Amino acid sequence: MLKKAEINELKVALTWPENAAEFRLWFGDKVRYGSPAEAIWQQIKGNERGAFGFYQEGELVGFAQAYEKVENGIHIACLIVNPKVRGKGLGRLFVKALLGNAWAQQQTRFITLNVYPENTPARSLYKDLGFHVVGENNGMVAMRLEKE
């Protein structure tokens, strides 16, 4: 189940990456590993941009942002799934819920995201869901999904 997230969900999600390399896959190079949750929340503009938690049986299993980055476009960022539940299809359900929420906004015409080239599982998932590569963005693969 998708719910609007607050800083408390971010605090839980911050316990999931085991090291700086995992953290980088989630936040990129702009957010410093080990920063306090309050600083990260401010840096990712958590109160201004849509932040979402994904729950399974009452437990937070995913965190992401989805917000209008450009006119008629929703951008998905900072997406992470609890490592304890990875490989069980919950990431796919989470992304589908984010997509459903984005498409429910009448003005949405496309959805974008960026993913590191080495994040093969995520790239495969996004491709399976219809995203296509549109370029490169600061060392990341830029992907886009058009409204049908």
Coordinates of C-alpha atoms in Angstrom, one line a residue:
M1 CA 0.0 0.0 0.0
L2 CA 1.3 3.4 -1.0
K3 CA 1.1 6.2 1.6
K4 CA 2.4 9.7 1.8
A5 CA 5.7 9.6 3.7
E6 CA 7.1 11.9 6.4
I7 CA 10.5 12.2 7.9
N8 CA 9.9 9.1 10.1
E9 CA 9.7 6.9 7.1
L10 CA 12.9 8.4 5.8
K11 CA 14.6 7.6 9.2
V12 CA 13.6 3.9 8.8
A13 CA 14.7 3.8 5.2
L14 CA 18.1 5.3 6.2
T15 CA 18.8 2.1 8.2
W16 CA 18.6 0.0 5.0
P17 CA 21.8 0.8 3.1
E18 CA 24.8 -1.0 4.7
N19 CA 27.5 1.2 3.2
A20 CA 28.2 4.3 1.2
A21 CA 28.1 2.4 -2.1
E22 CA 24.5 1.2 -1.4
F23 CA 23.5 4.6 -0.2
R24 CA 24.8 6.2 -3.5
L25 CA 22.5 3.9 -5.5
W26 CA 19.6 5.4 -3.6
F27 CA 20.5 9.1 -3.3
G28 CA 23.3 9.6 -5.9
D29 CA 26.3 11.7 -5.3
K30 CA 24.6 14.8 -4.0
V31 CA 23.6 13.5 -0.5
R32 CA 26.4 12.6 1.9
Y33 CA 26.3 9.2 3.5
G34 CA 25.9 9.4 7.2
S35 CA 24.1 12.8 7.1
P36 CA 21.3 13.2 9.7
A37 CA 17.8 12.4 8.5
E38 CA 16.7 16.0 9.1
A39 CA 19.5 17.3 6.8
I40 CA 18.6 14.8 4.1
W41 CA 14.9 15.5 4.4
Q42 CA 15.7 19.2 3.9
Q43 CA 18.1 18.5 1.0
I44 CA 15.6 16.3 -0.9
K45 CA 12.9 18.8 -0.2
G46 CA 10.7 16.2 1.5
N47 CA 8.0 18.7 2.5
E48 CA 7.8 20.2 -1.0
R49 CA 8.1 17.1 -3.2
G50 CA 6.0 14.0 -2.9
A51 CA 7.6 11.4 -0.6
F52 CA 6.0 8.0 -0.4
G53 CA 6.3 4.9 1.7
F54 CA 5.3 1.5 0.5
Y55 CA 3.8 -0.8 3.1
Q56 CA 3.4 -4.6 3.2
E57 CA 1.4 -6.1 6.1
G58 CA 1.8 -2.8 8.0
E59 CA 5.6 -2.7 7.6
L60 CA 7.5 0.0 5.7
V61 CA 9.3 -1.9 2.8
G62 CA 9.9 1.0 0.4
F63 CA 10.6 4.7 0.2
A64 CA 10.7 7.0 -2.8
Q65 CA 9.8 10.5 -4.1
A66 CA 7.6 11.2 -7.0
Y67 CA 7.0 14.8 -8.0
E68 CA 6.4 17.1 -10.9
K69 CA 9.9 18.1 -12.0
V70 CA 8.9 19.6 -15.3
E71 CA 5.5 20.5 -16.6
N72 CA 3.3 17.4 -17.3
G73 CA 6.1 15.1 -16.0
I74 CA 6.5 13.2 -12.8
H75 CA 10.0 12.3 -11.7
I76 CA 10.7 9.3 -9.5
A77 CA 13.7 9.6 -7.3
C78 CA 15.4 8.2 -4.1
L79 CA 13.7 4.9 -4.5
I80 CA 14.8 2.1 -2.1
V81 CA 13.4 -1.2 -1.0
N82 CA 14.2 -2.8 2.3
P83 CA 17.0 -5.4 1.5
K84 CA 15.2 -8.0 3.7
V85 CA 12.3 -8.1 1.1
R86 CA 14.2 -7.7 -2.1
G87 CA 13.7 -10.3 -4.8
K88 CA 10.1 -11.0 -3.8
G89 CA 8.4 -8.7 -6.3
L90 CA 7.7 -5.9 -3.8
G91 CA 9.8 -3.4 -5.7
R92 CA 7.7 -4.1 -8.8
L93 CA 4.5 -3.5 -6.8
F94 CA 6.0 -0.4 -5.3
V95 CA 6.9 1.1 -8.7
K96 CA 3.5 0.1 -10.1
A97 CA 1.9 1.9 -7.2
L98 CA 4.0 5.0 -7.9
L99 CA 3.1 4.9 -11.6
G100 CA -0.6 4.5 -10.8
N101 CA -0.5 7.5 -8.5
A102 CA 1.4 9.6 -11.1
W103 CA -1.0 8.6 -13.9
A104 CA -4.0 9.5 -11.7
Q105 CA -2.9 13.1 -11.9
Q106 CA -4.6 14.3 -15.1
Q107 CA -1.8 16.5 -16.3
T108 CA 0.8 13.7 -16.2
R109 CA 2.0 12.9 -19.7
F110 CA 5.3 11.1 -18.9
I111 CA 7.3 9.8 -16.0
T112 CA 11.1 10.0 -15.7
L113 CA 13.8 8.5 -13.5
N114 CA 17.5 8.1 -13.3
V115 CA 19.3 4.9 -12.4
Y116 CA 23.0 4.0 -12.2
P117 CA 24.2 1.7 -15.0
E118 CA 25.5 -0.9 -12.5
N119 CA 22.0 -1.2 -10.9
T120 CA 21.1 -4.0 -13.2
P121 CA 18.0 -5.3 -11.2
A122 CA 16.4 -1.8 -11.2
R123 CA 17.2 -1.1 -14.8
S124 CA 15.6 -4.5 -15.8
L125 CA 12.5 -3.7 -13.7
Y126 CA 12.1 -0.3 -15.3
K127 CA 12.5 -1.7 -18.8
D128 CA 10.0 -4.4 -18.0
L129 CA 7.5 -1.7 -16.9
G130 CA 7.9 0.1 -20.2
F131 CA 10.6 2.7 -19.5
H132 CA 13.0 3.4 -22.3
V133 CA 16.5 4.9 -22.1
V134 CA 16.5 8.6 -23.2
G135 CA 20.1 9.5 -22.4
E136 CA 22.6 10.1 -19.6
N137 CA 22.3 12.4 -16.6
N138 CA 25.4 12.9 -14.4
G139 CA 26.6 9.3 -14.9
M140 CA 23.2 7.8 -14.6
V141 CA 20.9 6.3 -17.2
A142 CA 18.0 8.6 -17.8
M143 CA 14.7 6.7 -18.5
R144 CA 11.2 7.8 -19.5
L145 CA 7.8 6.3 -19.7
E146 CA 5.2 7.9 -21.9
K147 CA 1.5 7.9 -21.2
E148 CA -0.3 5.5 -23.6

